[in-house]
Amino acid sequence: MKRDFLHITDFTADEIHETFALAREVKARLKNREDYKPFKDHTMAMIFAKPSARTRISFETGFFRLGGHAIYLGPSDISIGKREAVKDIARVVSRYNDVIMARLFSHEHGLELAQYASVPVVNGLTDYNHPCQIMADMFTILEHRGHLNDLKVVYVGDGNNIVNSWLRLAQRLPFHFVCACPENYQPDARTFVEAQQAGLSMVEVSHAPLAAVKDADIVYTDVWASMGQKEEAEKRKIEFQGFQVNDELMAATGKESLFMHCLPVERDVETTDSVVESPASIVFDEAENRMHAQNAILLKLCGKA
Ligand code: CP
Ligand code: NVA
C-alpha cells in the first residue's frame, strides 16, 4: 500500500517522532556534504496551483541533494481541475514519477489526487492545511528547546490552513495550543473538535491576544489574508485590529518566548519589522527546516527509511 502525507494525522505519533529524528540525521549529512543519494534515478512531480518560494525551493533543492530530480509544474502548466480532470492527472503523473508534491486551492482535489495516484502524494499546502510546514515548525521548536515538554504555542491571527495543521498535530503530540483570532476568523470547527476530543493536548480558541500569549513558549503568526483571499486584505486589516504581533504583545508573554512565522510575512501588518528582526525570531531556521523535514517525510513515504 502506498502512503500519502496530506495531513499530519496521516502519521502516527511514533512516525512523527521518527520523522524528526530522520530530519536531524539527514540535515547533518547534508551539512557534512556526505555522498548520500537515496533518491538516485528518482523523479518527483511538483504541481503548483498557487505561488510559492519556500515550498518550491525546499522540495526541489532537497530532492536534488538526495540524488533525485524534481519537475516544477506551475499554475499554467497543468491547470489541475480545469484543463484536465484531477483523476486523469493523478494517473498520468504516476506513470512518469516516483512521488508527487502538490500545492492546491481545493483540499478535495488533493484527496482525489492521492486516491487516483499510484505513487505517494505530499501536500504542499491547500486552502485547508499545510502539514509539511507544521512538521518543520515542530522540528524547529525541538531543535531550539531540546525537548517538547511543557510546550505552549500561541498562534495569533487568522484561523487558517496553518492553524488547522497545528490542530492536527495536537491530535498526535501533547502540547498546549491556543488560537487567538477575531470571532469571525476561527479555525475549521470540525478539526478543532477533533483536536479536543483526541484528549491529548489542551487546545483553545481565544479572542483576547494579550491575555492568550501569557507564558507562551512560542508566539506564531501568519498573514491575515491567505492566497486566494487577497481581495479581502484591506477589510481584514480593520477586522484584525489588536491581533498584530508587535513588541508589546511579545512582552505580554512574560517569558523569553520565540517568534515564528511560516513566511512570507507582510511587515507591519500581522507582525512588525522589529519582531521579525528581533533575537526572539527563529523564522529563518524555520524556513530552512522545511527542506530537512520534507526530506525526512519523502524518505519515509518512499520506503527509504
Ligand atoms: N511557508 C511557505 O509555504 O512559503 P511559500 O508559500 O513561499 O512556499
Ligand atoms: N496561510 C498562508 C500560508 C502561506 C505559506 C496562505 O495560505 O497563503
mmCIF file of C-alpha atoms and ligand atoms in Angstrom:
data_model
loop_
_atom_site.group_PDB
_atom_site.id
_atom_site.type_symbol
_atom_site.label_atom_id
_atom_site.label_comp_id
_atom_site.label_asym_id
_atom_site.label_seq_id
_atom_site.Cartn_x
_atom_site.Cartn_y
_atom_site.Cartn_z
ATOM 1 C CA MET A 1 0.000 0.000 0.000
ATOM 2 C CA LYS A 2 1.427 3.372 -0.977
ATOM 3 C CA ARG A 3 1.357 6.087 1.671
ATOM 4 C CA ASP A 4 0.424 9.747 1.306
ATOM 5 C CA PHE A 5 1.089 12.744 3.532
ATOM 6 C CA LEU A 6 -1.931 15.009 3.178
ATOM 7 C CA HIS A 7 -2.468 15.727 6.881
ATOM 8 C CA ILE A 8 -0.218 15.489 9.918
ATOM 9 C CA THR A 9 -2.618 12.853 11.235
ATOM 10 C CA ASP A 10 -1.650 10.578 8.335
ATOM 11 C CA PHE A 11 1.374 9.765 10.531
ATOM 12 C CA THR A 12 1.198 8.150 13.953
ATOM 13 C CA ALA A 13 2.899 9.809 16.928
ATOM 14 C CA ASP A 14 5.770 7.327 16.567
ATOM 15 C CA GLU A 15 6.135 8.179 12.889
ATOM 16 C CA ILE A 16 6.194 11.892 13.693
ATOM 17 C CA HIS A 17 8.983 11.361 16.218
ATOM 18 C CA GLU A 18 10.825 9.153 13.703
ATOM 19 C CA THR A 19 10.463 11.908 11.097
ATOM 20 C CA PHE A 20 12.048 14.453 13.438
ATOM 21 C CA ALA A 21 14.936 12.072 14.205
ATOM 22 C CA LEU A 22 15.432 11.391 10.496
ATOM 23 C CA ALA A 23 15.257 15.103 9.646
ATOM 24 C CA ARG A 24 18.012 15.750 12.161
ATOM 25 C CA GLU A 25 20.153 12.934 10.748
ATOM 26 C CA VAL A 26 19.667 13.918 7.092
ATOM 27 C CA LYS A 27 20.240 17.596 7.919
ATOM 28 C CA ALA A 28 23.629 16.675 9.418
ATOM 29 C CA ARG A 29 24.505 14.530 6.387
ATOM 30 C CA LEU A 30 23.720 17.392 4.000
ATOM 31 C CA LYS A 31 25.683 19.892 6.115
ATOM 32 C CA ASN A 32 28.652 17.489 6.020
ATOM 33 C CA ARG A 33 28.283 17.118 2.230
ATOM 34 C CA GLU A 34 28.140 13.329 2.592
ATOM 35 C CA ASP A 35 27.627 11.247 -0.525
ATOM 36 C CA TYR A 36 24.069 10.220 0.354
ATOM 37 C CA LYS A 37 21.800 9.736 -2.668
ATOM 38 C CA PRO A 38 18.781 7.588 -1.698
ATOM 39 C CA PHE A 39 16.701 9.189 -4.479
ATOM 40 C CA LYS A 40 19.191 8.403 -7.273
ATOM 41 C CA ASP A 41 17.244 7.861 -10.534
ATOM 42 C CA HIS A 42 14.010 9.040 -8.869
ATOM 43 C CA THR A 43 11.808 11.879 -10.063
ATOM 44 C CA MET A 44 9.263 14.000 -8.230
ATOM 45 C CA ALA A 45 6.485 15.964 -9.950
ATOM 46 C CA MET A 46 5.680 19.222 -8.144
ATOM 47 C CA ILE A 47 2.238 20.550 -9.050
ATOM 48 C CA PHE A 48 1.645 24.180 -8.084
ATOM 49 C CA ALA A 49 -1.748 25.847 -8.474
ATOM 50 C CA LYS A 50 -0.583 28.738 -6.233
ATOM 51 C CA PRO A 51 2.637 30.768 -5.969
ATOM 52 C CA SER A 52 5.494 29.675 -3.721
ATOM 53 C CA ALA A 53 9.071 30.454 -2.721
ATOM 54 C CA ARG A 54 9.917 28.155 0.213
ATOM 55 C CA THR A 55 7.861 25.131 -0.839
ATOM 56 C CA ARG A 56 9.187 25.039 -4.356
ATOM 57 C CA ILE A 57 12.801 25.759 -3.419
ATOM 58 C CA SER A 58 12.925 23.442 -0.416
ATOM 59 C CA PHE A 59 11.323 20.465 -2.170
ATOM 60 C CA GLU A 60 13.334 20.910 -5.363
ATOM 61 C CA THR A 61 16.646 21.511 -3.614
ATOM 62 C CA GLY A 62 16.068 18.791 -1.036
ATOM 63 C CA PHE A 63 15.165 16.144 -3.609
ATOM 64 C CA PHE A 64 18.151 17.083 -5.762
ATOM 65 C CA ARG A 65 20.535 16.942 -2.810
ATOM 66 C CA LEU A 66 19.315 13.392 -2.124
ATOM 67 C CA GLY A 67 20.095 12.365 -5.696
ATOM 68 C CA GLY A 68 16.713 12.862 -7.368
ATOM 69 C CA HIS A 69 15.263 15.178 -9.976
ATOM 70 C CA ALA A 70 12.227 17.388 -9.292
ATOM 71 C CA ILE A 71 9.987 18.803 -12.014
ATOM 72 C CA TYR A 72 8.280 22.134 -11.388
ATOM 73 C CA LEU A 73 4.786 22.379 -12.884
ATOM 74 C CA GLY A 74 3.459 25.898 -12.366
ATOM 75 C CA PRO A 75 -0.123 27.155 -12.263
ATOM 76 C CA SER A 76 -0.352 27.476 -16.050
ATOM 77 C CA ASP A 77 1.286 24.120 -16.886
ATOM 78 C CA ILE A 78 -1.325 21.660 -15.662
ATOM 79 C CA SER A 79 -4.243 23.889 -14.578
ATOM 80 C CA ILE A 80 -5.383 20.999 -12.439
ATOM 81 C CA GLY A 81 -9.141 20.504 -12.434
ATOM 82 C CA LYS A 82 -9.556 22.987 -15.295
ATOM 83 C CA ARG A 83 -7.567 21.832 -18.328
ATOM 84 C CA GLU A 84 -7.699 18.241 -17.173
ATOM 85 C CA ALA A 85 -9.525 16.213 -14.511
ATOM 86 C CA VAL A 86 -7.669 15.646 -11.251
ATOM 87 C CA LYS A 87 -8.082 11.872 -11.522
ATOM 88 C CA ASP A 88 -6.549 11.843 -15.006
ATOM 89 C CA ILE A 89 -3.541 13.911 -13.994
ATOM 90 C CA ALA A 90 -3.064 11.653 -10.958
ATOM 91 C CA ARG A 91 -2.724 8.569 -13.148
ATOM 92 C CA VAL A 92 -0.674 10.222 -15.887
ATOM 93 C CA VAL A 93 1.861 11.741 -13.492
ATOM 94 C CA SER A 94 2.110 8.427 -11.607
ATOM 95 C CA ARG A 95 3.277 6.733 -14.836
ATOM 96 C CA TYR A 96 6.314 9.045 -15.041
ATOM 97 C CA ASN A 97 7.244 9.910 -11.472
ATOM 98 C CA ASP A 98 8.047 8.217 -8.165
ATOM 99 C CA VAL A 99 6.342 10.787 -5.955
ATOM 100 C CA ILE A 100 4.044 13.804 -6.328
ATOM 101 C CA MET A 101 4.068 17.027 -4.328
ATOM 102 C CA ALA A 102 1.046 19.282 -4.822
ATOM 103 C CA ARG A 103 0.113 22.795 -3.710
ATOM 104 C CA LEU A 104 -3.567 23.322 -4.499
ATOM 105 C CA PHE A 105 -6.518 25.526 -3.678
ATOM 106 C CA SER A 106 -9.056 22.767 -3.054
ATOM 107 C CA HIS A 107 -8.221 20.204 -0.384
ATOM 108 C CA GLU A 108 -10.717 17.841 -2.043
ATOM 109 C CA HIS A 109 -8.549 17.946 -5.169
ATOM 110 C CA GLY A 110 -5.613 16.849 -3.014
ATOM 111 C CA LEU A 111 -7.626 13.914 -1.662
ATOM 112 C CA GLU A 112 -8.703 12.940 -5.181
ATOM 113 C CA LEU A 113 -5.134 13.233 -6.479
ATOM 114 C CA ALA A 114 -3.953 10.852 -3.760
ATOM 115 C CA GLN A 115 -6.840 8.465 -4.338
ATOM 116 C CA TYR A 116 -6.059 8.029 -8.028
ATOM 117 C CA ALA A 117 -2.252 8.320 -7.922
ATOM 118 C CA SER A 118 -0.343 5.070 -7.614
ATOM 119 C CA VAL A 119 2.656 6.882 -6.073
ATOM 120 C CA PRO A 120 2.855 8.805 -2.760
ATOM 121 C CA VAL A 121 1.329 12.299 -2.716
ATOM 122 C CA VAL A 122 2.631 15.008 -0.379
ATOM 123 C CA ASN A 123 0.537 18.065 0.429
ATOM 124 C CA GLY A 124 2.480 21.308 -0.078
ATOM 125 C CA LEU A 125 -0.493 23.424 1.152
ATOM 126 C CA THR A 126 -4.183 23.571 0.381
ATOM 127 C CA ASP A 127 -6.853 26.007 1.499
ATOM 128 C CA TYR A 128 -7.460 23.603 4.401
ATOM 129 C CA ASN A 129 -3.974 22.815 5.734
ATOM 130 C CA HIS A 130 -0.172 22.911 5.398
ATOM 131 C CA PRO A 131 1.205 19.766 7.066
ATOM 132 C CA CYS A 132 4.846 19.987 5.884
ATOM 133 C CA GLN A 133 5.068 23.497 7.333
ATOM 134 C CA ILE A 134 3.934 22.481 10.790
ATOM 135 C CA MET A 135 6.181 19.381 10.790
ATOM 136 C CA ALA A 136 9.105 21.717 10.043
ATOM 137 C CA ASP A 137 7.885 24.118 12.727
ATOM 138 C CA MET A 138 7.716 21.496 15.472
ATOM 139 C CA PHE A 139 11.118 20.150 14.398
ATOM 140 C CA THR A 140 12.471 23.705 14.717
ATOM 141 C CA ILE A 141 10.966 24.056 18.198
ATOM 142 C CA LEU A 142 12.558 20.732 19.164
ATOM 143 C CA GLU A 143 15.952 21.941 17.915
ATOM 144 C CA HIS A 144 15.706 25.215 19.837
ATOM 145 C CA ARG A 145 14.336 23.863 23.109
ATOM 146 C CA GLY A 146 15.956 20.421 23.037
ATOM 147 C CA HIS A 147 12.631 18.832 24.051
ATOM 148 C CA LEU A 148 8.876 19.267 23.575
ATOM 149 C CA ASN A 149 7.821 19.063 27.237
ATOM 150 C CA ASP A 150 5.506 21.685 28.772
ATOM 151 C CA LEU A 151 5.176 23.488 25.476
ATOM 152 C CA LYS A 152 2.718 26.339 24.974
ATOM 153 C CA VAL A 153 2.226 27.551 21.394
ATOM 154 C CA VAL A 154 0.035 30.617 20.882
ATOM 155 C CA TYR A 155 -0.985 31.393 17.333
ATOM 156 C CA VAL A 156 -2.245 34.953 16.866
ATOM 157 C CA GLY A 157 -4.162 35.894 13.700
ATOM 158 C CA ASP A 158 -6.386 34.196 11.144
ATOM 159 C CA GLY A 159 -7.686 30.696 11.955
ATOM 160 C CA ASN A 160 -6.419 29.418 8.607
ATOM 161 C CA ASN A 161 -4.682 26.411 6.991
ATOM 162 C CA ILE A 162 -1.679 26.825 9.302
ATOM 163 C CA VAL A 163 -3.918 26.587 12.376
ATOM 164 C CA ASN A 164 -5.709 23.509 11.044
ATOM 165 C CA SER A 165 -2.353 21.743 10.790
ATOM 166 C CA TRP A 166 -1.405 22.787 14.346
ATOM 167 C CA LEU A 167 -4.722 21.299 15.480
ATOM 168 C CA ARG A 168 -3.948 18.079 13.610
ATOM 169 C CA LEU A 169 -0.527 17.923 15.297
ATOM 170 C CA ALA A 170 -2.266 18.404 18.653
ATOM 171 C CA GLN A 171 -4.077 15.123 17.976
ATOM 172 C CA ARG A 172 -0.742 13.313 17.841
ATOM 173 C CA LEU A 173 1.655 15.079 20.247
ATOM 174 C CA PRO A 174 0.807 16.633 23.625
ATOM 175 C CA PHE A 175 1.199 20.389 23.965
ATOM 176 C CA HIS A 176 -0.889 23.453 24.818
ATOM 177 C CA PHE A 177 -2.180 25.229 21.727
ATOM 178 C CA VAL A 178 -4.137 28.475 21.692
ATOM 179 C CA CYS A 179 -5.504 30.146 18.566
ATOM 180 C CA ALA A 180 -6.128 33.831 19.316
ATOM 181 C CA CYS A 181 -8.252 35.095 16.424
ATOM 182 C CA PRO A 182 -11.102 37.503 15.745
ATOM 183 C CA GLU A 183 -14.530 35.925 16.250
ATOM 184 C CA ASN A 184 -15.277 35.594 12.545
ATOM 185 C CA TYR A 185 -11.898 34.022 11.717
ATOM 186 C CA GLN A 186 -11.918 30.776 13.704
ATOM 187 C CA PRO A 187 -10.199 27.578 12.595
ATOM 188 C CA ASP A 188 -12.143 24.739 10.967
ATOM 189 C CA ALA A 189 -14.805 23.743 13.535
ATOM 190 C CA ARG A 190 -14.576 20.005 12.932
ATOM 191 C CA THR A 191 -10.777 19.985 13.152
ATOM 192 C CA PHE A 192 -10.944 21.936 16.411
ATOM 193 C CA VAL A 193 -13.448 19.481 17.930
ATOM 194 C CA GLU A 194 -11.363 16.508 16.779
ATOM 195 C CA ALA A 195 -8.289 18.028 18.447
ATOM 196 C CA GLN A 196 -10.256 18.489 21.672
ATOM 197 C CA GLN A 197 -11.755 15.007 21.511
ATOM 198 C CA ALA A 198 -8.346 13.406 20.996
ATOM 199 C CA GLY A 199 -7.808 14.366 24.646
ATOM 200 C CA LEU A 200 -4.030 14.631 24.259
ATOM 201 C CA SER A 201 -3.343 18.364 24.062
ATOM 202 C CA MET A 202 -5.073 21.339 25.594
ATOM 203 C CA VAL A 203 -6.495 23.293 22.635
ATOM 204 C CA GLU A 204 -8.267 26.606 22.992
ATOM 205 C CA VAL A 205 -9.637 29.467 20.923
ATOM 206 C CA SER A 206 -9.303 32.954 22.397
ATOM 207 C CA HIS A 207 -10.309 36.401 21.180
ATOM 208 C CA ALA A 208 -8.025 38.214 23.653
ATOM 209 C CA PRO A 209 -4.468 38.023 22.259
ATOM 210 C CA LEU A 210 -2.718 39.910 25.069
ATOM 211 C CA ALA A 211 -4.104 37.513 27.687
ATOM 212 C CA ALA A 212 -3.695 34.430 25.461
ATOM 213 C CA VAL A 213 0.057 34.844 24.965
ATOM 214 C CA LYS A 214 0.845 34.767 28.703
ATOM 215 C CA ASP A 215 3.537 32.130 29.373
ATOM 216 C CA ALA A 216 3.787 31.254 25.668
ATOM 217 C CA ASP A 217 6.974 29.476 24.639
ATOM 218 C CA ILE A 218 6.140 30.196 21.020
ATOM 219 C CA VAL A 219 4.201 33.110 19.518
ATOM 220 C CA TYR A 220 3.259 32.252 15.949
ATOM 221 C CA THR A 221 1.516 34.279 13.282
ATOM 222 C CA ASP A 222 0.721 34.180 9.573
ATOM 223 C CA VAL A 223 -0.722 36.575 7.001
ATOM 224 C CA TRP A 224 -4.235 37.876 7.664
ATOM 225 C CA ALA A 225 -5.263 37.257 4.033
ATOM 226 C CA SER A 226 -4.043 33.971 2.569
ATOM 227 C CA MET A 227 -3.520 33.135 -1.091
ATOM 228 C CA GLY A 228 -6.927 33.310 -2.735
ATOM 229 C CA GLN A 229 -8.169 35.916 -0.204
ATOM 230 C CA LYS A 230 -6.016 38.879 -1.170
ATOM 231 C CA GLU A 231 -9.026 40.949 -2.281
ATOM 232 C CA GLU A 232 -10.143 40.899 1.381
ATOM 233 C CA ALA A 233 -6.807 42.271 2.624
ATOM 234 C CA GLU A 234 -7.984 45.829 3.365
ATOM 235 C CA LYS A 235 -11.164 44.693 5.121
ATOM 236 C CA ARG A 236 -9.153 42.234 7.183
ATOM 237 C CA LYS A 237 -6.680 44.921 8.266
ATOM 238 C CA ILE A 238 -9.611 46.587 10.044
ATOM 239 C CA GLU A 239 -11.120 43.399 11.454
ATOM 240 C CA PHE A 240 -7.762 42.153 12.798
ATOM 241 C CA GLN A 241 -7.026 45.331 14.807
ATOM 242 C CA GLY A 242 -5.434 44.257 18.093
ATOM 243 C CA PHE A 243 -4.115 40.981 16.657
ATOM 244 C CA GLN A 244 -0.759 42.257 15.404
ATOM 245 C CA VAL A 245 2.287 40.520 16.885
ATOM 246 C CA ASN A 246 4.320 43.551 17.961
ATOM 247 C CA ASP A 247 6.804 44.279 20.750
ATOM 248 C CA GLU A 248 4.002 44.887 23.239
ATOM 249 C CA LEU A 249 2.415 41.511 22.505
ATOM 250 C CA MET A 250 5.767 39.721 22.731
ATOM 251 C CA ALA A 251 6.400 41.405 26.113
ATOM 252 C CA ALA A 252 2.976 40.221 27.333
ATOM 253 C CA THR A 253 4.178 36.594 27.334
ATOM 254 C CA GLY A 254 6.207 37.444 30.455
ATOM 255 C CA LYS A 255 8.756 34.925 29.230
ATOM 256 C CA GLU A 256 11.695 34.577 26.815
ATOM 257 C CA SER A 257 9.357 33.440 24.050
ATOM 258 C CA LEU A 258 10.346 32.592 20.498
ATOM 259 C CA PHE A 259 8.629 34.136 17.482
ATOM 260 C CA MET A 260 7.655 32.046 14.455
ATOM 261 C CA HIS A 261 6.013 32.786 11.094
ATOM 262 C CA CYS A 262 5.696 30.383 8.164
ATOM 263 C CA LEU A 263 6.561 33.277 5.785
ATOM 264 C CA PRO A 264 6.028 35.162 3.549
ATOM 265 C CA VAL A 265 5.468 37.945 6.078
ATOM 266 C CA GLU A 266 3.713 41.235 5.435
ATOM 267 C CA ARG A 267 5.806 43.507 7.637
ATOM 268 C CA ASP A 268 3.901 45.938 9.845
ATOM 269 C CA VAL A 269 0.611 44.168 9.078
ATOM 270 C CA GLU A 270 0.266 40.867 11.022
ATOM 271 C CA THR A 271 3.612 41.486 12.738
ATOM 272 C CA THR A 272 6.187 44.244 12.876
ATOM 273 C CA ASP A 273 9.587 44.525 11.295
ATOM 274 C CA SER A 274 11.050 44.848 14.812
ATOM 275 C CA VAL A 275 9.641 41.465 15.907
ATOM 276 C CA VAL A 276 10.782 39.681 12.735
ATOM 277 C CA GLU A 277 14.288 41.128 13.197
ATOM 278 C CA SER A 278 14.422 40.570 16.979
ATOM 279 C CA PRO A 279 16.598 37.924 18.707
ATOM 280 C CA ALA A 280 13.369 36.055 19.551
ATOM 281 C CA SER A 281 12.666 35.434 15.877
ATOM 282 C CA ILE A 282 13.529 31.991 14.501
ATOM 283 C CA VAL A 283 11.733 32.423 11.179
ATOM 284 C CA PHE A 284 14.761 31.627 9.019
ATOM 285 C CA ASP A 285 15.646 28.452 10.956
ATOM 286 C CA GLU A 286 12.020 27.529 10.410
ATOM 287 C CA ALA A 287 12.297 28.206 6.670
ATOM 288 C CA GLU A 288 15.500 26.155 6.382
ATOM 289 C CA ASN A 289 13.932 23.253 8.229
ATOM 290 C CA ARG A 290 11.198 22.961 5.621
ATOM 291 C CA MET A 291 13.789 21.208 3.479
ATOM 292 C CA HIS A 292 15.020 18.858 6.199
ATOM 293 C CA ALA A 293 11.578 17.908 7.490
ATOM 294 C CA GLN A 294 10.298 17.314 3.949
ATOM 295 C CA ASN A 295 13.326 15.205 3.040
ATOM 296 C CA ALA A 296 12.519 13.014 6.026
ATOM 297 C CA ILE A 297 8.834 12.801 5.055
ATOM 298 C CA LEU A 298 9.743 11.854 1.455
ATOM 299 C CA LEU A 299 12.227 9.206 2.610
ATOM 300 C CA LYS A 300 9.586 7.640 4.843
ATOM 301 C CA LEU A 301 6.837 7.721 2.207
ATOM 302 C CA CYS A 302 9.110 6.243 -0.457
ATOM 303 C CA GLY A 303 10.258 3.426 1.801
ATOM 304 C CA LYS A 304 13.843 4.675 2.010
ATOM 305 C CA ALA A 305 13.902 4.961 5.807
HETATM 306 N N1 CP B 1 5.767 28.936 4.018
HETATM 307 C C1 CP B 1 5.535 28.639 2.722
HETATM 308 O O1 CP B 1 4.899 27.630 2.397
HETATM 309 O O2 CP B 1 6.060 29.513 1.844
HETATM 310 P P1 CP B 1 5.787 29.591 0.254
HETATM 311 O O3 CP B 1 4.339 29.954 0.095
HETATM 312 O O4 CP B 1 6.719 30.627 -0.263
HETATM 313 O O5 CP B 1 6.045 28.221 -0.312
HETATM 314 N N1 NVA B 2 -1.889 30.986 5.108
HETATM 315 C C1 NVA B 2 -0.930 31.277 4.063
HETATM 316 C C2 NVA B 2 0.276 30.412 4.206
HETATM 317 C C3 NVA B 2 1.357 30.667 3.192
HETATM 318 C C4 NVA B 2 2.528 29.762 3.351
HETATM 319 C C5 NVA B 2 -1.592 31.079 2.715
HETATM 320 O O1 NVA B 2 -2.302 30.091 2.550
HETATM 321 O O2 NVA B 2 -1.419 31.930 1.845
#
